[in-house]
Amino acid sequence: MLQRTILDSLRNWAESDYRKVLILRGARQVGKTTAVRMFSQDFDTYIELNMEIPEDKELFENYKNVNDLYNLILLKKGKKPIGRVLLFIDEIQGSSLAMASLRFFYENMPHLYVIASGSLLELYLQRERLEIPVGRVQFLWMHPLSFDEFLLATGRKDILQLEFPFPDYSHPVIRDIFLKYALIGGLPEAVMLWLKTNDIVLVRDNLNAIMESYRNDMIKYTRTPDQAQVLRHVMNTAYLEVGKQISFEGFGGSSYRSLSVKNALETLELCRMFKLLYPYTSTELPSFPQKKKRPKLLYLDIGLLNVQAQVMADYFGSKNLNSIYKGAAMEVIVGQMLMAMEQKVGFDVAYWKRDVRSSTAELDFILPWKGMLIPVEVKAGKTGTLKSLFIFMDTSPLDLAVRIYDGEYKLEKLTTPNGKAFRLLNLPLALTPWLFDYLKLEFFP
């Protein structure tokens, strides 16, 4: 099984004196169920229920109190509770009664460790108006494999054990492995298939099958044939819109109206397949993303994007990512890695835009962190202008900016055309998962 860093978060949850019922959230196929099963090895007794199985769902339909429910579960599953007991309720969106029971497990059985999870949970919560027992639960997000998890999967734990900051001699080795990650992505099934077979055709077919399963799942929850048609169109054409500020009107070359496309994209965002990034227009906090501005689109996983864009073959023989759909892959994969860090580091990824008639400017990402708005520019190659970054830095209180690119690590001293001096942290693409560690070196040495 693939080692997932979320196991550390699950163990922290279990050891907390203020533990509540845990709801594990995330898109389909990111490994939620497998992670809980791996975590269950820390317990003396493990009970797993699935609300898509009628026999399990029925357990929640006629109980008088949570103690009776628990005893019924033990009886049906043939379990004798010994030591620490972990109860896992999977696909919980399939039962409103199971969702309601979480409150009573928390209030009446605090000694029991309870985790719930569900695919398309966010969509169910909104569409079916399921109520989460507020104050009795806590949440943990799960994402596709991050690059550091990919390193573990490929047997390169030795790289993660290097003294930080990573020595220069290690960067080419890390980069070579990263190119495989940029090809395959981080969905566990695809990664496992690659590790077992080294057959990219099988991986491609697997990712195509996963994409089709997403399409089929999404269509189930549309209310009309017209909504289903728009949703399918958005899923099939979104790869054409990556790296751009999108327009809802006419999305993907269609004649669909703005509201229909917006609803479809927001539905897919609830399912965590995409993320809509809205821009900051300020260079310092307090500030908030402007929801009335045009958003940018990020994918759940670079592997899914690659198969949709039919560019997997372009990775072979390519020594960099510069030419792969005009550098859009760079921005997507950086976004994927940043999203995987959001919960751990404590920020919400967005982008920055200055929309002035005489001079527009845009930065790929802006990261609210420790009271600062960190500007991040993603460059496909080692060269390229930094016009937008200079415009940002002219009014920013910071003296440090970040460029993520396919080049070497270095810290430069630059000056904007208006005379503002600042430092530019040039971070190799493969080191993106450690961006905040490098920032700490500069801000808090």
Coordinates of C-alpha atoms in Angstrom, one line a residue:
M1 CA 0.0 0.0 0.0
L2 CA 1.1 3.6 -0.6
Q3 CA 2.2 5.4 2.4
R4 CA 0.1 8.6 2.9
T5 CA 1.1 11.5 5.1
I6 CA -2.5 12.0 6.1
L7 CA -1.9 9.1 8.5
D8 CA 0.1 11.5 10.7
S9 CA -2.9 13.8 10.8
L10 CA -5.2 10.9 11.7
R11 CA -2.9 9.9 14.5
N12 CA -2.9 13.5 15.8
W13 CA -6.7 13.4 15.8
A14 CA -6.8 10.2 17.7
E15 CA -4.3 11.4 20.4
S16 CA -6.1 14.7 21.0
D17 CA -7.9 15.3 24.3
Y18 CA -10.5 17.3 22.3
R19 CA -11.2 14.8 19.7
K20 CA -14.6 14.9 17.9
V21 CA -16.1 12.7 15.2
L22 CA -13.9 13.1 12.1
I23 CA -15.3 13.6 8.6
L24 CA -12.7 12.8 6.0
R25 CA -13.4 14.8 2.8
G26 CA -12.0 14.8 -0.7
A27 CA -12.8 13.8 -4.2
R28 CA -13.4 10.2 -5.4
Q29 CA -10.3 8.0 -6.0
V30 CA -7.9 10.0 -3.8
G31 CA -7.6 7.1 -1.3
K32 CA -9.8 8.0 1.6
T33 CA -11.0 4.5 2.4
T34 CA -7.6 3.0 1.9
A35 CA -6.1 5.5 4.3
V36 CA -8.6 4.7 7.0
R37 CA -8.0 1.0 6.6
M38 CA -4.3 1.6 7.0
F39 CA -4.9 3.7 10.1
S40 CA -7.1 1.0 11.6
Q41 CA -4.0 -1.0 12.2
D42 CA -3.4 1.3 15.2
F43 CA -6.5 0.0 16.9
D44 CA -7.5 -3.2 18.6
T45 CA -11.0 -3.4 17.1
Y46 CA -12.0 -2.1 13.7
I47 CA -15.6 -1.9 12.3
E48 CA -16.3 -0.7 8.8
L49 CA -19.7 0.2 7.5
N50 CA -20.7 1.4 4.0
M51 CA -23.9 3.3 3.4
E52 CA -24.1 2.1 -0.2
I53 CA -24.6 -1.5 1.2
P54 CA -28.3 -2.0 2.1
E55 CA -27.6 -4.2 5.0
D56 CA -25.3 -1.6 6.6
K57 CA -27.6 1.3 5.8
E58 CA -30.6 -0.5 7.5
L59 CA -28.7 -0.6 10.8
F60 CA -29.4 3.1 11.2
E61 CA -33.1 3.0 10.5
N62 CA -34.8 1.6 13.6
Y63 CA -32.5 2.2 16.6
K64 CA -33.9 3.8 19.8
N65 CA -30.6 5.2 21.1
V66 CA -26.9 5.2 20.1
N67 CA -26.0 2.5 22.6
D68 CA -28.5 0.1 21.1
L69 CA -27.2 1.1 17.6
Y70 CA -23.7 0.4 18.6
N71 CA -24.6 -3.0 20.1
L72 CA -26.5 -3.9 16.9
I73 CA -23.6 -3.0 14.8
L74 CA -21.3 -5.2 16.9
L75 CA -23.8 -8.1 16.7
K76 CA -24.3 -7.8 12.9
K77 CA -20.6 -7.5 12.2
G78 CA -19.6 -10.3 14.7
K79 CA -17.3 -8.0 16.6
K80 CA -16.3 -8.1 20.2
P81 CA -15.0 -4.6 21.3
I82 CA -11.5 -5.0 22.7
G83 CA -9.3 -2.1 23.6
R84 CA -9.4 1.0 21.3
V85 CA -12.3 0.7 18.9
L86 CA -12.4 2.5 15.5
L87 CA -15.8 2.8 13.8
F88 CA -15.6 3.9 10.1
I89 CA -18.8 4.9 8.3
D90 CA -18.0 5.1 4.6
E91 CA -20.2 6.7 1.9
I92 CA -22.1 8.4 4.7
Q93 CA -23.9 10.7 2.2
G94 CA -26.1 7.7 1.5
S95 CA -27.9 7.9 4.8
S96 CA -29.2 11.0 6.6
L97 CA -29.8 8.9 9.7
A98 CA -26.1 7.8 9.7
M99 CA -25.1 11.5 9.5
A100 CA -27.4 12.4 12.4
S101 CA -26.0 9.6 14.5
L102 CA -22.6 11.3 14.5
R103 CA -23.9 13.8 17.1
F104 CA -24.9 11.0 19.5
F105 CA -21.7 9.0 19.0
Y106 CA -19.8 12.2 20.1
E107 CA -22.1 13.0 23.0
N108 CA -22.8 9.6 24.4
M109 CA -19.8 7.5 23.4
P110 CA -16.7 9.7 23.6
H111 CA -14.5 6.7 24.2
L112 CA -15.3 5.4 20.6
Y113 CA -13.2 6.7 17.7
V114 CA -15.5 7.5 14.8
I115 CA -14.6 8.5 11.3
A116 CA -17.0 9.2 8.4
S117 CA -16.3 9.7 4.8
G118 CA -18.1 10.0 1.5
S119 CA -17.7 10.6 -2.2
L120 CA -19.5 13.6 -3.5
L121 CA -20.2 14.5 0.1
E122 CA -20.2 18.3 -0.5
L123 CA -22.7 17.9 -3.4
Y124 CA -25.0 15.9 -1.2
L125 CA -24.8 18.4 1.7
Q126 CA -25.9 21.1 -0.6
R127 CA -28.4 19.4 -2.9
E128 CA -30.0 17.0 -0.4
R129 CA -29.7 19.5 2.5
L130 CA -28.1 17.0 4.8
E131 CA -27.2 18.5 8.1
I132 CA -23.8 18.1 9.6
P133 CA -24.0 18.0 13.5
V134 CA -22.2 21.3 14.0
G135 CA -19.9 21.4 17.0
R136 CA -19.7 17.6 17.2
V137 CA -17.5 17.0 14.2
Q138 CA -14.2 18.1 12.7
F139 CA -12.9 17.9 9.2
L140 CA -9.8 16.7 7.4
W141 CA -9.3 17.0 3.6
M142 CA -7.5 14.5 1.5
H143 CA -5.9 15.1 -1.9
P144 CA -4.2 13.1 -4.6
L145 CA -0.6 12.0 -3.7
S146 CA 1.7 15.0 -3.2
F147 CA 5.1 14.8 -4.7
D148 CA 6.7 14.0 -1.4
E149 CA 4.3 11.0 -1.1
F150 CA 5.2 10.1 -4.7
L151 CA 8.9 10.0 -3.6
L152 CA 8.0 7.6 -0.9
A153 CA 6.0 5.4 -3.3
T154 CA 8.9 5.2 -5.6
G155 CA 11.2 4.1 -2.8
R156 CA 13.1 7.3 -2.5
K157 CA 12.7 7.9 1.2
D158 CA 16.4 8.7 1.2
I159 CA 15.7 12.0 -0.6
L160 CA 13.2 13.1 2.1
Q161 CA 15.8 12.3 4.7
L162 CA 18.4 14.7 3.3
E163 CA 19.2 17.7 5.4
F164 CA 17.2 20.7 4.6
P165 CA 17.6 22.8 2.5
F166 CA 18.2 20.2 -0.1
P167 CA 21.8 20.3 -1.3
D168 CA 22.3 21.4 -4.9
Y169 CA 23.6 18.0 -6.0
S170 CA 20.2 16.5 -5.2
H171 CA 18.2 18.8 -7.4
P172 CA 18.7 17.0 -10.7
V173 CA 17.8 13.7 -9.2
I174 CA 14.6 15.1 -7.6
R175 CA 13.7 16.8 -10.9
D176 CA 14.0 13.5 -12.9
I177 CA 11.5 11.8 -10.5
F178 CA 9.3 14.9 -10.6
L179 CA 8.9 14.6 -14.4
K180 CA 7.3 11.1 -13.8
Y181 CA 5.0 12.7 -11.3
A182 CA 4.1 15.4 -13.7
L183 CA 3.2 12.7 -16.3
I184 CA 1.2 10.3 -14.0
G185 CA -0.3 12.6 -11.4
G186 CA -1.2 11.6 -7.9
L187 CA -4.3 9.4 -8.1
P188 CA -3.3 6.3 -6.1
E189 CA -4.7 3.7 -8.6
A190 CA -2.7 5.2 -11.4
V191 CA 0.5 5.5 -9.4
M192 CA 0.2 1.9 -8.2
L193 CA -0.3 0.7 -11.8
W194 CA 2.7 2.6 -12.9
L195 CA 4.9 1.2 -10.2
K196 CA 3.7 -2.4 -10.9
T197 CA 3.9 -2.3 -14.7
N198 CA 5.9 0.8 -15.9
D199 CA 3.3 0.8 -18.7
I200 CA 2.1 4.3 -19.6
V201 CA -0.6 2.9 -21.9
L202 CA -2.2 1.0 -19.0
V203 CA -1.9 4.2 -16.8
R204 CA -3.5 6.3 -19.6
D205 CA -6.4 3.8 -19.9
N206 CA -6.8 3.8 -16.2
L207 CA -7.0 7.5 -16.0
N208 CA -9.5 7.6 -18.8
A209 CA -11.6 5.1 -17.0
I210 CA -11.5 7.2 -13.8
M211 CA -12.4 10.3 -15.8
E212 CA -15.4 8.5 -17.2
S213 CA -16.5 7.3 -13.8
Y214 CA -16.4 11.0 -12.7
R215 CA -18.6 11.9 -15.6
N216 CA -21.1 9.2 -14.8
D217 CA -21.2 10.1 -11.1
M218 CA -21.7 13.8 -11.8
I219 CA -24.5 13.3 -14.3
K220 CA -26.5 11.3 -11.7
Y221 CA -27.0 14.5 -9.6
T222 CA -28.2 16.8 -12.3
R223 CA -31.9 17.6 -12.2
T224 CA -32.7 18.0 -15.9
P225 CA -31.3 16.7 -19.2
D226 CA -30.2 20.2 -20.1
Q227 CA -28.1 20.4 -16.9
A228 CA -26.5 17.1 -17.6
Q229 CA -25.6 18.3 -21.1
V230 CA -23.9 21.4 -19.8
L231 CA -22.1 19.5 -17.1
R232 CA -20.7 16.9 -19.5
H233 CA -19.6 19.7 -21.9
V234 CA -17.8 21.5 -19.1
M235 CA -16.0 18.3 -18.0
N236 CA -15.0 17.5 -21.6
T237 CA -13.6 21.0 -22.5
A238 CA -12.2 22.3 -19.2
Y239 CA -8.7 21.3 -20.2
L240 CA -8.8 23.9 -22.9
E241 CA -9.3 26.7 -20.3
V242 CA -6.5 25.9 -17.9
G243 CA -4.1 28.8 -17.2
K244 CA -6.6 31.4 -18.3
Q245 CA -9.1 33.7 -16.7
I246 CA -12.3 31.9 -17.7
S247 CA -15.5 33.3 -19.0
F248 CA -18.7 31.4 -18.0
E249 CA -20.4 32.7 -21.1
G250 CA -19.6 30.5 -24.1
F251 CA -17.2 28.3 -21.9
G252 CA -15.3 25.8 -24.0
G253 CA -16.5 27.2 -27.3
S254 CA -20.1 26.5 -26.5
S255 CA -23.3 28.6 -26.8
Y256 CA -24.3 27.9 -23.1
R257 CA -25.3 30.9 -21.0
S258 CA -23.2 32.2 -18.2
L259 CA -25.5 31.0 -15.3
S260 CA -25.7 27.4 -16.7
V261 CA -21.9 27.1 -16.9
K262 CA -21.3 28.7 -13.6
N263 CA -23.7 26.3 -11.9
A264 CA -21.9 23.4 -13.6
L265 CA -18.5 24.5 -12.6
E266 CA -19.6 25.1 -9.0
T267 CA -21.0 21.6 -8.9
L268 CA -17.7 20.2 -10.1
E269 CA -15.9 22.3 -7.5
L270 CA -18.1 20.9 -4.8
C271 CA -17.0 17.4 -6.0
R272 CA -13.3 18.7 -5.8
M273 CA -12.7 17.9 -9.4
F274 CA -11.8 21.5 -10.2
K275 CA -11.1 24.5 -8.1
L276 CA -12.1 28.0 -9.1
L277 CA -9.5 30.6 -8.1
Y278 CA -10.7 34.2 -7.6
P279 CA -8.3 37.1 -7.6
Y280 CA -7.0 39.4 -4.9
T281 CA -6.7 42.9 -6.1
S282 CA -4.7 44.2 -3.1
T283 CA -1.0 43.5 -2.3
E284 CA -1.5 43.3 1.4
L285 CA -3.8 42.0 4.1
P286 CA -6.6 42.4 5.2
S287 CA -8.1 41.6 1.8
F288 CA -10.3 38.9 0.2
P289 CA -10.6 37.3 -3.2
Q290 CA -13.0 39.2 -5.4
K291 CA -15.8 36.8 -6.4
K292 CA -17.2 39.3 -9.0
K293 CA -13.9 39.0 -11.0
R294 CA -13.3 36.3 -13.5
P295 CA -11.8 33.1 -11.9
K296 CA -9.1 30.8 -13.1
L297 CA -9.5 27.0 -13.2
L298 CA -7.4 24.4 -11.5
Y299 CA -7.6 20.6 -12.0
L300 CA -7.8 18.0 -9.3
D301 CA -4.9 16.1 -10.8
I302 CA -2.4 16.7 -13.5
G303 CA -2.7 13.1 -14.7
L304 CA -6.4 13.6 -15.5
L305 CA -5.5 16.8 -17.4
N306 CA -2.8 15.0 -19.4
V307 CA -5.1 12.3 -20.6
Q308 CA -7.8 14.8 -21.5
A309 CA -5.4 17.0 -23.4
Q310 CA -3.8 13.9 -25.0
V311 CA -0.3 15.1 -24.2
M312 CA 1.1 12.1 -22.3
A313 CA 3.3 11.2 -25.3
D314 CA 4.8 14.7 -25.2
Y315 CA 6.5 13.9 -21.9
F316 CA 8.6 11.3 -23.5
G317 CA 11.8 12.7 -25.0
S318 CA 11.0 16.1 -23.4
K319 CA 13.6 17.3 -21.0
N320 CA 11.4 20.0 -19.6
L321 CA 7.8 21.0 -19.2
N322 CA 8.1 24.3 -21.1
S323 CA 6.6 23.1 -24.4
I324 CA 3.8 21.0 -23.0
Y325 CA 0.6 22.8 -23.9
K326 CA 2.5 26.1 -23.8
G327 CA 3.5 25.8 -20.2
A328 CA 0.0 25.4 -18.8
A329 CA 1.1 22.1 -17.3
M330 CA 3.4 24.1 -15.0
E331 CA 0.7 26.2 -13.5
V332 CA -1.6 23.3 -13.1
I333 CA 0.9 21.1 -11.3
V334 CA 2.0 23.9 -9.1
G335 CA -1.6 24.6 -8.2
Q336 CA -2.1 20.9 -7.4
M337 CA 0.8 20.9 -5.0
L338 CA -0.3 24.2 -3.4
M339 CA -3.8 22.8 -2.9
A340 CA -2.4 19.8 -1.2
M341 CA -0.6 22.1 1.3
E342 CA -3.6 24.4 2.1
Q343 CA -4.8 22.6 5.2
K344 CA -1.4 21.8 6.6
V345 CA 0.1 25.3 6.1
G346 CA -3.1 27.3 6.7
F347 CA -3.8 29.3 3.5
D348 CA -6.3 29.4 0.6
V349 CA -4.6 29.6 -2.8
A350 CA -5.8 32.4 -5.1
Y351 CA -4.3 34.6 -7.8
W352 CA -3.6 38.3 -8.1
K353 CA -4.9 40.8 -10.7
R354 CA -4.6 44.5 -11.2
D355 CA -7.3 45.6 -13.6
V356 CA -6.5 49.1 -14.6
R357 CA -7.3 50.3 -18.1
S358 CA -3.9 51.7 -18.8
S359 CA -2.0 48.8 -17.3
T360 CA -3.2 45.3 -16.4
A361 CA -1.1 42.8 -14.5
E362 CA -1.6 39.3 -13.2
L363 CA 0.3 36.9 -11.0
D364 CA -0.3 33.1 -11.2
F365 CA -0.8 32.6 -7.4
I366 CA -1.1 34.7 -4.3
L367 CA -0.7 32.9 -0.9
P368 CA -2.2 34.5 2.3
W369 CA 0.3 33.3 5.0
K370 CA 1.3 34.7 8.4
G371 CA -0.3 38.0 7.7
M372 CA 1.3 38.4 4.3
L373 CA 0.3 38.0 0.7
I374 CA 3.1 36.1 -0.9
P375 CA 3.3 36.6 -4.6
V376 CA 4.2 33.5 -6.7
E377 CA 5.0 33.7 -10.4
V378 CA 5.2 30.4 -12.4
K379 CA 7.5 30.6 -15.4
A380 CA 7.7 27.8 -18.0
G381 CA 11.4 28.5 -18.6
K382 CA 14.5 30.1 -17.2
T383 CA 13.8 33.3 -19.0
G384 CA 10.8 35.6 -19.2
T385 CA 9.7 39.0 -18.1
L386 CA 8.6 39.8 -14.6
K387 CA 6.5 42.8 -15.4
S388 CA 3.5 41.8 -13.3
L389 CA 5.7 40.8 -10.4
F390 CA 7.4 44.2 -10.5
I391 CA 4.0 46.0 -10.5
F392 CA 2.9 43.9 -7.5
M393 CA 6.2 44.5 -5.6
D394 CA 6.0 48.3 -6.1
T395 CA 3.0 48.5 -3.7
S396 CA 3.7 45.5 -1.6
P397 CA 5.1 45.9 1.9
L398 CA 7.2 42.8 1.4
D399 CA 10.8 42.6 0.1
L400 CA 10.5 38.9 -1.0
A401 CA 8.8 37.3 -4.0
V402 CA 8.8 33.8 -5.4
R403 CA 9.3 32.5 -8.9
I404 CA 8.7 28.8 -9.5
Y405 CA 10.3 27.6 -12.7
D406 CA 12.2 24.8 -14.4
G407 CA 15.6 26.1 -13.4
E408 CA 18.1 26.1 -10.5
Y409 CA 17.6 27.3 -7.0
K410 CA 18.9 30.8 -6.3
L411 CA 18.1 34.0 -4.4
E412 CA 18.4 37.2 -6.5
K413 CA 18.4 40.8 -5.6
L414 CA 16.2 42.8 -8.1
T415 CA 15.0 46.3 -8.5
T416 CA 11.7 47.3 -10.1
P417 CA 11.7 50.0 -12.8
N418 CA 10.3 52.3 -10.1
G419 CA 13.2 51.7 -7.8
K420 CA 11.8 49.2 -5.3
A421 CA 14.5 46.7 -4.2
F422 CA 13.4 43.2 -3.3
R423 CA 14.7 39.6 -3.2
L424 CA 13.4 37.0 -5.6
L425 CA 13.4 33.4 -4.4
N426 CA 13.9 31.2 -7.6
L427 CA 12.6 27.8 -6.6
P428 CA 12.9 24.7 -8.9
L429 CA 9.5 23.3 -9.8
A430 CA 10.2 20.0 -8.1
L431 CA 10.8 21.7 -4.8
T432 CA 7.3 23.4 -4.7
P433 CA 6.1 21.1 -1.8
W434 CA 8.8 22.7 0.3
L435 CA 8.0 26.3 -0.7
F436 CA 6.9 27.3 2.8
D437 CA 10.0 25.8 4.4
Y438 CA 12.2 27.9 2.1
L439 CA 10.0 31.0 2.9
K440 CA 10.6 30.4 6.6
L441 CA 14.4 30.4 5.9
E442 CA 14.1 33.8 4.4
F443 CA 11.5 35.4 6.7
F444 CA 12.3 33.6 10.0
P445 CA 15.9 32.5 9.8

